[in-house]
Coordinates of N, CA and C in Angstrom, one line a residue:
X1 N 60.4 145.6 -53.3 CA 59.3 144.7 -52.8 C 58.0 145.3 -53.2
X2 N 57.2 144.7 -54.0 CA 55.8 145.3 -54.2 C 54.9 145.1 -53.2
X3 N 54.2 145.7 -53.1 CA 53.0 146.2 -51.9 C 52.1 144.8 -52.1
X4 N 51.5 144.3 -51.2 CA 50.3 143.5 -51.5 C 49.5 144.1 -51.9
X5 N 48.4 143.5 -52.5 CA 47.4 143.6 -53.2 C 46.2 142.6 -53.0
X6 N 44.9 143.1 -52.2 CA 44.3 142.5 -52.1 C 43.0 142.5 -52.9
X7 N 42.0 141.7 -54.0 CA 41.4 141.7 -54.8 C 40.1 141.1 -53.9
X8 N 38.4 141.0 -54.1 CA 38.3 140.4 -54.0 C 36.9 140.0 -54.6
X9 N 37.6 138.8 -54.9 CA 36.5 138.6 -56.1 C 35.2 137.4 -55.9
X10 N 34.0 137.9 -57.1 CA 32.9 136.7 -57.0 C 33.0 135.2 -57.5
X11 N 33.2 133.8 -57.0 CA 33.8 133.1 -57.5 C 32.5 132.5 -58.6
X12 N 33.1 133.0 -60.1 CA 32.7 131.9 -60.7 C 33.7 131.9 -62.0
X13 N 33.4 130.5 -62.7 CA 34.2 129.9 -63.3 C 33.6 129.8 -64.5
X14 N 33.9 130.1 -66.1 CA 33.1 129.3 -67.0 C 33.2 128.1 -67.1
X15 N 32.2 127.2 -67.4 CA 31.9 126.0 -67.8 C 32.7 125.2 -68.4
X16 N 33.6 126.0 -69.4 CA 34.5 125.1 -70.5 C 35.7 124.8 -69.7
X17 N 35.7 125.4 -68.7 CA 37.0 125.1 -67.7 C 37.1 123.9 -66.9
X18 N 35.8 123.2 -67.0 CA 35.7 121.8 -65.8 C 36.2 120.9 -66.1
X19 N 36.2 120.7 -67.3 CA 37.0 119.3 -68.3 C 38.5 119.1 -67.4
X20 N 38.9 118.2 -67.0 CA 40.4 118.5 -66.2 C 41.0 117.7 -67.2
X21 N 40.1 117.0 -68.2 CA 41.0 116.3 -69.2 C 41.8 117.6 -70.2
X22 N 41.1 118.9 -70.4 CA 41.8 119.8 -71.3 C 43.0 120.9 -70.3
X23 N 43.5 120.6 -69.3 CA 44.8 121.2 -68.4 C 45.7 120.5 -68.5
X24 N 46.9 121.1 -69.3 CA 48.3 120.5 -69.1 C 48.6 120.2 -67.3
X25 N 50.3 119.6 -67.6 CA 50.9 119.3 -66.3 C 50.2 118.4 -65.6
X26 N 51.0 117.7 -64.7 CA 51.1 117.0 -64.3 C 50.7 117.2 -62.4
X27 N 49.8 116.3 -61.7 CA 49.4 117.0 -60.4 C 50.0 116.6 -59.4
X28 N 50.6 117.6 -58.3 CA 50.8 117.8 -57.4 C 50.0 117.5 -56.1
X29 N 50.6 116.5 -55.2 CA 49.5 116.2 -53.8 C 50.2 117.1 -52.9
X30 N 49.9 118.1 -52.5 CA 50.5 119.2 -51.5 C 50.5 118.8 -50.4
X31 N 51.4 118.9 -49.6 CA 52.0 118.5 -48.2 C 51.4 119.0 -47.3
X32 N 50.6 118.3 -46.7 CA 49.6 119.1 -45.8 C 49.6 118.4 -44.3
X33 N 51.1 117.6 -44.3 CA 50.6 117.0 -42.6 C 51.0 117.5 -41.4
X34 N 51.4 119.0 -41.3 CA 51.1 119.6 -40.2 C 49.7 120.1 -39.6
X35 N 48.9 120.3 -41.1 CA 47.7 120.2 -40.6 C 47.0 119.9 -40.1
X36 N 46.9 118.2 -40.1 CA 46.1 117.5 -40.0 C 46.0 117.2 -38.1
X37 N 44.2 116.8 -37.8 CA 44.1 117.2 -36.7 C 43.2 115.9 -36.3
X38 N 42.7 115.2 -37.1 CA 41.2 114.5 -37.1 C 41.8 113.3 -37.5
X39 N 41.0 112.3 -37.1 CA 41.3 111.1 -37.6 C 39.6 110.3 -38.0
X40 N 39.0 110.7 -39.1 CA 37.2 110.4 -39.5 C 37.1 109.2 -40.0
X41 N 38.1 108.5 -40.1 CA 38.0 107.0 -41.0 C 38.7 106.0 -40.2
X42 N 37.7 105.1 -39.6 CA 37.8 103.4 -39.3 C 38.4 103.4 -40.5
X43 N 39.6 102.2 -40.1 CA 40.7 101.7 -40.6 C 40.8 100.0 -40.4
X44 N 41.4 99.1 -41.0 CA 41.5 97.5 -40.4 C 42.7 97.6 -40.5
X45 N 43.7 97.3 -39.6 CA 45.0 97.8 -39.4 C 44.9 96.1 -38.2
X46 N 46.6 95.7 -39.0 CA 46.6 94.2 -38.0 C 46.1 93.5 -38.0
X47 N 45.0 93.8 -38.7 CA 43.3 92.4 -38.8 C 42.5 93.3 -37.2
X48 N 42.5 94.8 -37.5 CA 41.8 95.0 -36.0 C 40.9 96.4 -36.5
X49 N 39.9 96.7 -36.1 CA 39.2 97.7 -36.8 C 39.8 98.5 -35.7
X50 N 40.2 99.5 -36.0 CA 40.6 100.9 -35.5 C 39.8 102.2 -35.6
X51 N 38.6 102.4 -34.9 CA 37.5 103.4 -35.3 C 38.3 104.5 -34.9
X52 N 37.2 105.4 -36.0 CA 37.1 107.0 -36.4 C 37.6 107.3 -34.6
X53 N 38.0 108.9 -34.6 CA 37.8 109.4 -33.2 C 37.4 110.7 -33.6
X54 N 38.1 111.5 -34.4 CA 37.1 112.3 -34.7 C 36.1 112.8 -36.3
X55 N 35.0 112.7 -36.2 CA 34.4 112.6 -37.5 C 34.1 113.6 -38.4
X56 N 32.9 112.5 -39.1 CA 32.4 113.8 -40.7 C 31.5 114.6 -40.2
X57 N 30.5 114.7 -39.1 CA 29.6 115.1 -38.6 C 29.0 115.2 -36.9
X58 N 28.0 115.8 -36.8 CA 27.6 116.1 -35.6 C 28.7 116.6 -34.4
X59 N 29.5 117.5 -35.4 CA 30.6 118.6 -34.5 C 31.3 117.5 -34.0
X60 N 32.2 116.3 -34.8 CA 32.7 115.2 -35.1 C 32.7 114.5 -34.2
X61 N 31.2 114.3 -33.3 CA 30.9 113.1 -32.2 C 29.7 112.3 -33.6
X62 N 29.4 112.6 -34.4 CA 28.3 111.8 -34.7 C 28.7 110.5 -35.8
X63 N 29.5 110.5 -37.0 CA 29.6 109.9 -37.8 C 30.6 109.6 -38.2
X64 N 31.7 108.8 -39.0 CA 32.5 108.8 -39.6 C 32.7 107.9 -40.7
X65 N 33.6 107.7 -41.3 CA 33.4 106.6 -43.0 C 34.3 105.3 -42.3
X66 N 34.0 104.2 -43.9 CA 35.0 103.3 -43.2 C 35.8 102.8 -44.4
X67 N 36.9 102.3 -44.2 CA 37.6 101.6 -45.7 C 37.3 100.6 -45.9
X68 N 37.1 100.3 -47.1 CA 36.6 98.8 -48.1 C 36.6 97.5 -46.7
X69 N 37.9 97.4 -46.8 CA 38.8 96.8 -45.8 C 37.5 96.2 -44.4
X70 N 37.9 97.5 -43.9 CA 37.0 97.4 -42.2 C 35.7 97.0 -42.4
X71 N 34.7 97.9 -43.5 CA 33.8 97.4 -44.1 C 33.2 96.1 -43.8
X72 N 34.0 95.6 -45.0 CA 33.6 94.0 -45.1 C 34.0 93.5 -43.7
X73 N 35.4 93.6 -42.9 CA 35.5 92.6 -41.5 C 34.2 93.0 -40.9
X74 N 33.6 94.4 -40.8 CA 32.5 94.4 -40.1 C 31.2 93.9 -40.5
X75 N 31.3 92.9 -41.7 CA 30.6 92.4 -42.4 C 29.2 93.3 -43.0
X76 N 29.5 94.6 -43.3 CA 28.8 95.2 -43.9 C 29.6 94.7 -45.6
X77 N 28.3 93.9 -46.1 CA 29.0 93.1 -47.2 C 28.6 93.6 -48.4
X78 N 27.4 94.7 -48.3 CA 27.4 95.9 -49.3 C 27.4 97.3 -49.0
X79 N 28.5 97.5 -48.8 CA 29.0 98.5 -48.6 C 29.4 100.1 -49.0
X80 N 29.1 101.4 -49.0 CA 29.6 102.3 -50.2 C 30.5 102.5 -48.9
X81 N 32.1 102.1 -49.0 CA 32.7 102.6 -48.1 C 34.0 103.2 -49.1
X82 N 35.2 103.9 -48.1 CA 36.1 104.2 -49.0 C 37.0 103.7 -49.4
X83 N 37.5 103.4 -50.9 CA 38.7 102.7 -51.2 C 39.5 102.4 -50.3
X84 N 40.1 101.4 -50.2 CA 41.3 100.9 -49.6 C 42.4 101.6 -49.7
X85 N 42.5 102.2 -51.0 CA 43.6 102.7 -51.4 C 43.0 104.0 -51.7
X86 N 44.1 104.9 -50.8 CA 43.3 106.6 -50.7 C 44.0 107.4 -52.0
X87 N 44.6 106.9 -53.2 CA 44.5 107.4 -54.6 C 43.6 107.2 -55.0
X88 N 42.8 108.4 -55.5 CA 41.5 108.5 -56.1 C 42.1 108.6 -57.7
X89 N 41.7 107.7 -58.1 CA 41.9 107.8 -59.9 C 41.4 109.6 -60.2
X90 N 41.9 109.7 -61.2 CA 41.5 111.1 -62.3 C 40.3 110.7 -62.7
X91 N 39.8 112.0 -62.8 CA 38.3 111.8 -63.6 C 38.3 112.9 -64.8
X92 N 37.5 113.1 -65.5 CA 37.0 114.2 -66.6 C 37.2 115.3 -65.5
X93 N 36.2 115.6 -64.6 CA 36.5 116.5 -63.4 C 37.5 116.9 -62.8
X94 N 38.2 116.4 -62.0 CA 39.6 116.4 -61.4 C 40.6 115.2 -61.7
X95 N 42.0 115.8 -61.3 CA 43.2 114.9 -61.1 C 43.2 114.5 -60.3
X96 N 44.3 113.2 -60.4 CA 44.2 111.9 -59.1 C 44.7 112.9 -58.2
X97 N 44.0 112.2 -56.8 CA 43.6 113.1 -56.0 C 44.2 111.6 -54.7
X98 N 45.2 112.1 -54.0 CA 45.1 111.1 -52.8 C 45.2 111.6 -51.1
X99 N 44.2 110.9 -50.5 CA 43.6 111.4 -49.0 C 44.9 110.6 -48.4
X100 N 44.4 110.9 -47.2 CA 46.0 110.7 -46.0 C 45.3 109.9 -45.3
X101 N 43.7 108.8 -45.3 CA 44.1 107.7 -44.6 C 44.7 106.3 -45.0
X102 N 44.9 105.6 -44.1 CA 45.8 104.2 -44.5 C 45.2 103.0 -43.8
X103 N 45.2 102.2 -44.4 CA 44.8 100.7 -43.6 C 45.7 100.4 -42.6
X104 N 46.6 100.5 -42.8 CA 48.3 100.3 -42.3 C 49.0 101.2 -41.1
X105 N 48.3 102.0 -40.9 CA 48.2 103.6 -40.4 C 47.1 103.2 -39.1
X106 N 47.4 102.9 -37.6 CA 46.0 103.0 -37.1 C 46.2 104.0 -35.8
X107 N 46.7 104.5 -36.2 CA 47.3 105.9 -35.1 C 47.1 107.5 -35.5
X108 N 47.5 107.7 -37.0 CA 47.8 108.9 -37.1 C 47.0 109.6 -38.4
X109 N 46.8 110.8 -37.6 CA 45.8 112.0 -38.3 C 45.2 111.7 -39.6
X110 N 44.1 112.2 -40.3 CA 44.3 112.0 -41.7 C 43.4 113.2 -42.1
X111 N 42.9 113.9 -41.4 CA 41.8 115.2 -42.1 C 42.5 116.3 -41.2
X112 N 41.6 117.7 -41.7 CA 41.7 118.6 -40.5 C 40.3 119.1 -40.3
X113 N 40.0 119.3 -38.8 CA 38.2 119.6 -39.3 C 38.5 121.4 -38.5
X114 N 37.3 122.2 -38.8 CA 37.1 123.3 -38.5 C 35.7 123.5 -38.2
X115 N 35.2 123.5 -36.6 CA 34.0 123.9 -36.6 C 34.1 125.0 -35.7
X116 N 32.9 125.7 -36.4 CA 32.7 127.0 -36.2 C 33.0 127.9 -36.9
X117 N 33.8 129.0 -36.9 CA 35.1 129.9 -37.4 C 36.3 129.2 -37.1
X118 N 36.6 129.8 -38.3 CA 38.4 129.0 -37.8 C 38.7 129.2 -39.1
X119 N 40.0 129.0 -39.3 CA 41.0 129.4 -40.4 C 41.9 128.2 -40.7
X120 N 42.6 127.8 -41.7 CA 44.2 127.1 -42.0 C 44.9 128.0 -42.7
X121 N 45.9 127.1 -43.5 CA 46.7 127.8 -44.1 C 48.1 126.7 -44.8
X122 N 48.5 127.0 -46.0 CA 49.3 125.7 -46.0 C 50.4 126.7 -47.7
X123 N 51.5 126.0 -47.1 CA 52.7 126.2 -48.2 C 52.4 125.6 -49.4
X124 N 52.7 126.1 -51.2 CA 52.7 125.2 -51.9 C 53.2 125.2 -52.8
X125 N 54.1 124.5 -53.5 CA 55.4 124.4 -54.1 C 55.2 125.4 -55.4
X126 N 55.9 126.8 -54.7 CA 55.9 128.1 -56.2 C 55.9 128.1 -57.4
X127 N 55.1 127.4 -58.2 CA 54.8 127.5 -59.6 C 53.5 128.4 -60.2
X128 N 53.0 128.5 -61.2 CA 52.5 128.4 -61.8 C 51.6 127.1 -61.5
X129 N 49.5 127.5 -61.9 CA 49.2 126.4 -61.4 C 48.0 126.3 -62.2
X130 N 47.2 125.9 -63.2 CA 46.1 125.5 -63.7 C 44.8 125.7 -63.3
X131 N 45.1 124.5 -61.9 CA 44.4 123.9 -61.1 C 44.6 123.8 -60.0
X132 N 43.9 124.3 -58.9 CA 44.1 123.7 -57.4 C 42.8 123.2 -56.6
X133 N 43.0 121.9 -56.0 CA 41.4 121.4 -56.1 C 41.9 120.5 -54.3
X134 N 40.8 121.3 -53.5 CA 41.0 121.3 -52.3 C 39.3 120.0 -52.0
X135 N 39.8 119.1 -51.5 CA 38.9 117.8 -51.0 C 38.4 118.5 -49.5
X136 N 37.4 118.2 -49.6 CA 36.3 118.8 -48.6 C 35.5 118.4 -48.3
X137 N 34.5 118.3 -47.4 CA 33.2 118.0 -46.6 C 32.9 118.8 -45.8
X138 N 31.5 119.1 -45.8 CA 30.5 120.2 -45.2 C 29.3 119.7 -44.4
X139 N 29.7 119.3 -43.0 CA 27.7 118.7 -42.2 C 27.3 119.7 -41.5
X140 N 26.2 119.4 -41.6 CA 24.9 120.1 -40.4 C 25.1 121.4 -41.6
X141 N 25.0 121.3 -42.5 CA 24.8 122.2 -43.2 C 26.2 122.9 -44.0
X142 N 25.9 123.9 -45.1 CA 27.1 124.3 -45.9 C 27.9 125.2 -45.2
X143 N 29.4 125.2 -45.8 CA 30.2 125.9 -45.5 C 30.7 127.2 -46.2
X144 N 30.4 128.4 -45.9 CA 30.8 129.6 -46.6 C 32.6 129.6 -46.2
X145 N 33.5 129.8 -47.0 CA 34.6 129.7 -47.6 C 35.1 131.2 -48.1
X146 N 36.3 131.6 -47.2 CA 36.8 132.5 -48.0 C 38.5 132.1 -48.1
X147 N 38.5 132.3 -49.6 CA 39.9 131.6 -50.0 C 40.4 132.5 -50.4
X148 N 42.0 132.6 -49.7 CA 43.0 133.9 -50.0 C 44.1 132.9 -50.3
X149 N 44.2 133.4 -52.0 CA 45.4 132.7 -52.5 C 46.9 133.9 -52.7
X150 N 47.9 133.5 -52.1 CA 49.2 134.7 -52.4 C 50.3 134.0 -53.0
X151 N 50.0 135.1 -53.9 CA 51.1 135.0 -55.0 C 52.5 135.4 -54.8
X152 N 53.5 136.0 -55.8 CA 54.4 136.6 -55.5 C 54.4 137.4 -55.4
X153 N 53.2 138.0 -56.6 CA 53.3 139.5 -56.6 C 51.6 140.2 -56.1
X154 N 51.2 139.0 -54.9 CA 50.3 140.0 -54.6 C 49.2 139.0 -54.1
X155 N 47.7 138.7 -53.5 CA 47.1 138.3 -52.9 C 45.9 138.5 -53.4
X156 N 44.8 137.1 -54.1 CA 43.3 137.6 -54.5 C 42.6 136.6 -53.3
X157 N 41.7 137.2 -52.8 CA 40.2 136.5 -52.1 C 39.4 136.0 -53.3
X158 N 38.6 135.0 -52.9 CA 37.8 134.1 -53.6 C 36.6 133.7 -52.3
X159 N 35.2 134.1 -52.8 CA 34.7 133.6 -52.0 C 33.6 132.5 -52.7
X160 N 33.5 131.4 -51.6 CA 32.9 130.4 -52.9 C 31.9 129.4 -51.6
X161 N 31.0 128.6 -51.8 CA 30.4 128.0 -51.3 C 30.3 126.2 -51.1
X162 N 30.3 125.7 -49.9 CA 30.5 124.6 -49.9 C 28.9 123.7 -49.4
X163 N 28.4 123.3 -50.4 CA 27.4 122.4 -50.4 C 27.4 121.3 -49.1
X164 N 26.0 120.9 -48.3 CA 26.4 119.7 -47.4 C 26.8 118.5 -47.8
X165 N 27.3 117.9 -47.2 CA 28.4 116.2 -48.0 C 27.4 115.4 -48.3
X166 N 25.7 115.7 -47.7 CA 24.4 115.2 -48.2 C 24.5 115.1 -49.7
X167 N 24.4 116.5 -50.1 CA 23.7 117.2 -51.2 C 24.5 116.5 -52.4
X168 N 23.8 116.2 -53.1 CA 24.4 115.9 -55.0 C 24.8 117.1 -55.4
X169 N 26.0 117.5 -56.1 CA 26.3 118.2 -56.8 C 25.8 118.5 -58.1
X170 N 24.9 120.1 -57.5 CA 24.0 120.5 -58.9 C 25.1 120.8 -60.7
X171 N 24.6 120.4 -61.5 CA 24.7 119.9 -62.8 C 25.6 121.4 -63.1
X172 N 24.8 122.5 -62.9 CA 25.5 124.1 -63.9 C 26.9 124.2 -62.8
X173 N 27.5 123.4 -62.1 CA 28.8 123.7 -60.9 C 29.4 123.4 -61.7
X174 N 31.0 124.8 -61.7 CA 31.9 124.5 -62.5 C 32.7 124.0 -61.8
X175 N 32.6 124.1 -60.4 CA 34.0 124.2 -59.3 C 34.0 123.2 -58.9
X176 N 32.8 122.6 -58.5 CA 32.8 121.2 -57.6 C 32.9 120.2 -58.4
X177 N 33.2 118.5 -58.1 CA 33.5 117.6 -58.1 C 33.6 117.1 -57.4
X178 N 33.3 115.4 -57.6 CA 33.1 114.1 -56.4 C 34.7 113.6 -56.4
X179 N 34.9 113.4 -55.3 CA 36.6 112.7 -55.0 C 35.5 111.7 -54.7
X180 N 35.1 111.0 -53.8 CA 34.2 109.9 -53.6 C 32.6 110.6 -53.5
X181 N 31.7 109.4 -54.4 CA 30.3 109.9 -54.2 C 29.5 108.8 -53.8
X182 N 28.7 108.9 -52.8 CA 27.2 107.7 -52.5 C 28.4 106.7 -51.3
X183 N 28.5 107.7 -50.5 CA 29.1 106.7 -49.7 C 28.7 106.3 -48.3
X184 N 28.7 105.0 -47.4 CA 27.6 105.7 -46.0 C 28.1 105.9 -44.9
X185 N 28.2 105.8 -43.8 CA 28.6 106.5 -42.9 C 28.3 105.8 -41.4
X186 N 29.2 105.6 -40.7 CA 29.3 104.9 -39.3 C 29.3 105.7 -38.2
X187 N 28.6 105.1 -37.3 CA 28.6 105.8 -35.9 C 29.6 105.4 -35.3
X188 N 30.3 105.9 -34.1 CA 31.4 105.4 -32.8 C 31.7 104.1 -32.6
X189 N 30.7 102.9 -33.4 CA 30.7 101.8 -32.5 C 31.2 100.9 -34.0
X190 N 30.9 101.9 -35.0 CA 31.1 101.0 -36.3 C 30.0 100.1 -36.8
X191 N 28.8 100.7 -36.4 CA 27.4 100.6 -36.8 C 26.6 101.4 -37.7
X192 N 26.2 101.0 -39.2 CA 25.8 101.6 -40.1 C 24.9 102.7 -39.7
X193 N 24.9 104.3 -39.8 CA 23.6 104.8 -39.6 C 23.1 105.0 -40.6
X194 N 23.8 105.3 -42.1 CA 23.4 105.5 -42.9 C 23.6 104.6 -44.3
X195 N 23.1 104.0 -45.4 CA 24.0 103.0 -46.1 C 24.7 103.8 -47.2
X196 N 24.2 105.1 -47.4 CA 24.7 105.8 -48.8 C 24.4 107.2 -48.8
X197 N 24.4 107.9 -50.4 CA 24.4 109.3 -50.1 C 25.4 110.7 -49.5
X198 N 26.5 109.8 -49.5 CA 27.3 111.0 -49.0 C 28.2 111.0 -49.3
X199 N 29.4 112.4 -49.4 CA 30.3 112.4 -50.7 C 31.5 113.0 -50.0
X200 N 32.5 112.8 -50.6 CA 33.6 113.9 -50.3 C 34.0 114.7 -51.9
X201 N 34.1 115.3 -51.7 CA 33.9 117.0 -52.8 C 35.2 117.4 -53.3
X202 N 35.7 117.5 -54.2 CA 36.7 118.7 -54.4 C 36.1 119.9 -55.1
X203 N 36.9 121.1 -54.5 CA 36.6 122.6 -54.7 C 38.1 123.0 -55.5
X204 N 37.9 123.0 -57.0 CA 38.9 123.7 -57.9 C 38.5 125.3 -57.3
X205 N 39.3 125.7 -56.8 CA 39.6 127.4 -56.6 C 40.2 128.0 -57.9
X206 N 40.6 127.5 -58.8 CA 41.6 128.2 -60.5 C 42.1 129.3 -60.0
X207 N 43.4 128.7 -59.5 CA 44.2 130.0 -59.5 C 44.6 130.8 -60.9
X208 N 45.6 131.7 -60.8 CA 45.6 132.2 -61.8 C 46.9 131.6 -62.2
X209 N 46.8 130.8 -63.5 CA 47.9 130.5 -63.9 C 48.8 131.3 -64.6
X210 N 48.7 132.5 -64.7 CA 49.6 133.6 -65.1 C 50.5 134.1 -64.4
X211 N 50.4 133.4 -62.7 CA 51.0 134.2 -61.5 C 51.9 133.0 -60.9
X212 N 52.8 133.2 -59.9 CA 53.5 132.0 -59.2 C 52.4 132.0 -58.1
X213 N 52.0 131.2 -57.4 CA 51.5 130.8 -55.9 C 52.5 130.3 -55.2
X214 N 52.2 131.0 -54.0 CA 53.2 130.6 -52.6 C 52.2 129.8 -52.0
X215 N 50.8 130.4 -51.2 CA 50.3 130.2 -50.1 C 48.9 130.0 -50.4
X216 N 48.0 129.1 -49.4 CA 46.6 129.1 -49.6 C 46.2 129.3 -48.5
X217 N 45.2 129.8 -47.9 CA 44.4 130.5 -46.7 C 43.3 130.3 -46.7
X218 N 42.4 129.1 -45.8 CA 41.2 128.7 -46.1 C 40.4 129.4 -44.7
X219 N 39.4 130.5 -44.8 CA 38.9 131.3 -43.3 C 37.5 130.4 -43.7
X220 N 36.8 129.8 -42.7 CA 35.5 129.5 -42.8 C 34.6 130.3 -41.8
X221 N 33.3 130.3 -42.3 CA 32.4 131.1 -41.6 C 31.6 130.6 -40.4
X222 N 30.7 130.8 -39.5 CA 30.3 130.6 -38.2 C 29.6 129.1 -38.3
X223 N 28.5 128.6 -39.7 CA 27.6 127.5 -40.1 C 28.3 126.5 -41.0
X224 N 28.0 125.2 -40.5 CA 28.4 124.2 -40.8 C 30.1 123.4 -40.2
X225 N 30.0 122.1 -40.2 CA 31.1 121.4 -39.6 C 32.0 121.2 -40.9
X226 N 33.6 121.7 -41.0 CA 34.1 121.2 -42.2 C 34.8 120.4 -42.2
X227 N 35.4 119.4 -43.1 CA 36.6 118.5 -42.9 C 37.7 118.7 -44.2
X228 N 38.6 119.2 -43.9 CA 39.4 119.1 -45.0 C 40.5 118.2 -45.2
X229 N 40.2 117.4 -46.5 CA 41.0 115.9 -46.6 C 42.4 116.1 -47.7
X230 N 42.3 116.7 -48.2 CA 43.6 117.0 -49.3 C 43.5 118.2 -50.2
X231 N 44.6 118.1 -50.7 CA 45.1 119.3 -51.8 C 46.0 118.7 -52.7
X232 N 45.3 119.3 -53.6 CA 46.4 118.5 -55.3 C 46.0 119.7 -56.1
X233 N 47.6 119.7 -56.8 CA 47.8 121.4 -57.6 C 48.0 120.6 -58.9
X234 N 47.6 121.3 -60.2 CA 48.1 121.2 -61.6 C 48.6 122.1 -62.0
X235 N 50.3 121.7 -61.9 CA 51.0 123.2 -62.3 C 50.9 123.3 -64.1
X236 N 51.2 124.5 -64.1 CA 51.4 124.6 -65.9 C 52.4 124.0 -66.6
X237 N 52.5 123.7 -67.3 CA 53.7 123.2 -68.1 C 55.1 123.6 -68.3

């Protein structure tokens, strides 16, 4: 049995790495529904709007998203709300990427949120991996992120930074990417507070694809509300 080994490193990535069109393999939506704790997305489920209960913001009393769907019944008829359908096409940036709410679904979990300090943690099918690109949101400001990835033969930290779900994703970021961008955001009652401007993010961590991955360990720090919506791996070939 080899000793763990813990590394820990400054996260950055070169540039030529962001292209998700130049990574083999085929992606992985990682199994994440023990996690899940939050429910941030009005849904139209039955022909009946089913609001958020817990949300994207204000330490999840203040806001939440809505689907295409609910949207329009709530006759917000221009809408940036979220697909109906929570497969997010592939982009140059990331692989299709799909979230855990459902129109169909007007009961159960679809995020996990973490405010304050707080930790997760999730199993993920032992390969070799490219790519691992964790969907995210950050209110009332960013989230500092320390990501412990374990391998077989050992354990690296990664610490990296999560922009607020406000903010555009500055141009020189190798890591981040839009799962949804310019989207707006409902209060409790399913009343527009905002029409646009806000995103949900994926954070490629690049494991090492030289190594198997077992485990991922996401510790967040004291500032900002987080919401974590999915995980999708690109194993190697």
């Amino acid at each position: 049995m080899k000793p763990k080994i813990t590394l820990l490193i400054i996260f950055y990535i070169p540039m030529v790495f962001r292209v998700y069109g130049q990574r083999p393999g085929r992606e992985i939506q990682i199994n994440i529904d023990t996690l899940l704790n939050a429910r941030p997305v009005t849904t139209l489920t039955h022909g009946k709007l089913v609001t958020w209960s817990k949300g994207i913001d204000g330490d999840g009393q203040g806001d939440g998203y809505l689907t295409m769907a609910a949207a329009l019944f709530n006759k917000n008829k221009v809408a940036n709300a979220l697909p109906d359908n929570p497969r997010i096409e592939a982009t140059p940036e990331h692989p299709s990427i799909t979230l855990h709410y459902k129109n169909n679904d007007g009961t159960g979990y679809q995020t996990r949120f973490v405010s304050g300090e707080g930790s997760f943690g999730f199993n993920v099918p032992p390969k070799k991996y490219m790519g691992m690109y964790l969907s995210l949101t950050s209110a009332e400001g960013g989230s500092q992120l320390e990501i412990e990835l374990t391998y077989q033969d050992g354990a690296v930290i990664k610490n990296c930074w999560l922009p607020d779900y406000y903010n555009d994703i500055i141009a020189r970021d190798t890591c981040l990417s839009y799962v949804v961008h310019d989207l707006g955001k409902w209060d409790n009652k399913n009343n527009m507070a905002e029409p646009n401007h806000h995103n949900i993010d994926a954070l490629n961590i690049y494991p090492d694809p030289r190594r198997i991955l077992l485990h991922i360990k996401v510790k967040k720090g004291a500032a900002g509300y987080l919401v974590f919506w999915a995980a999708t791996g690109v194993p190697v070939k």
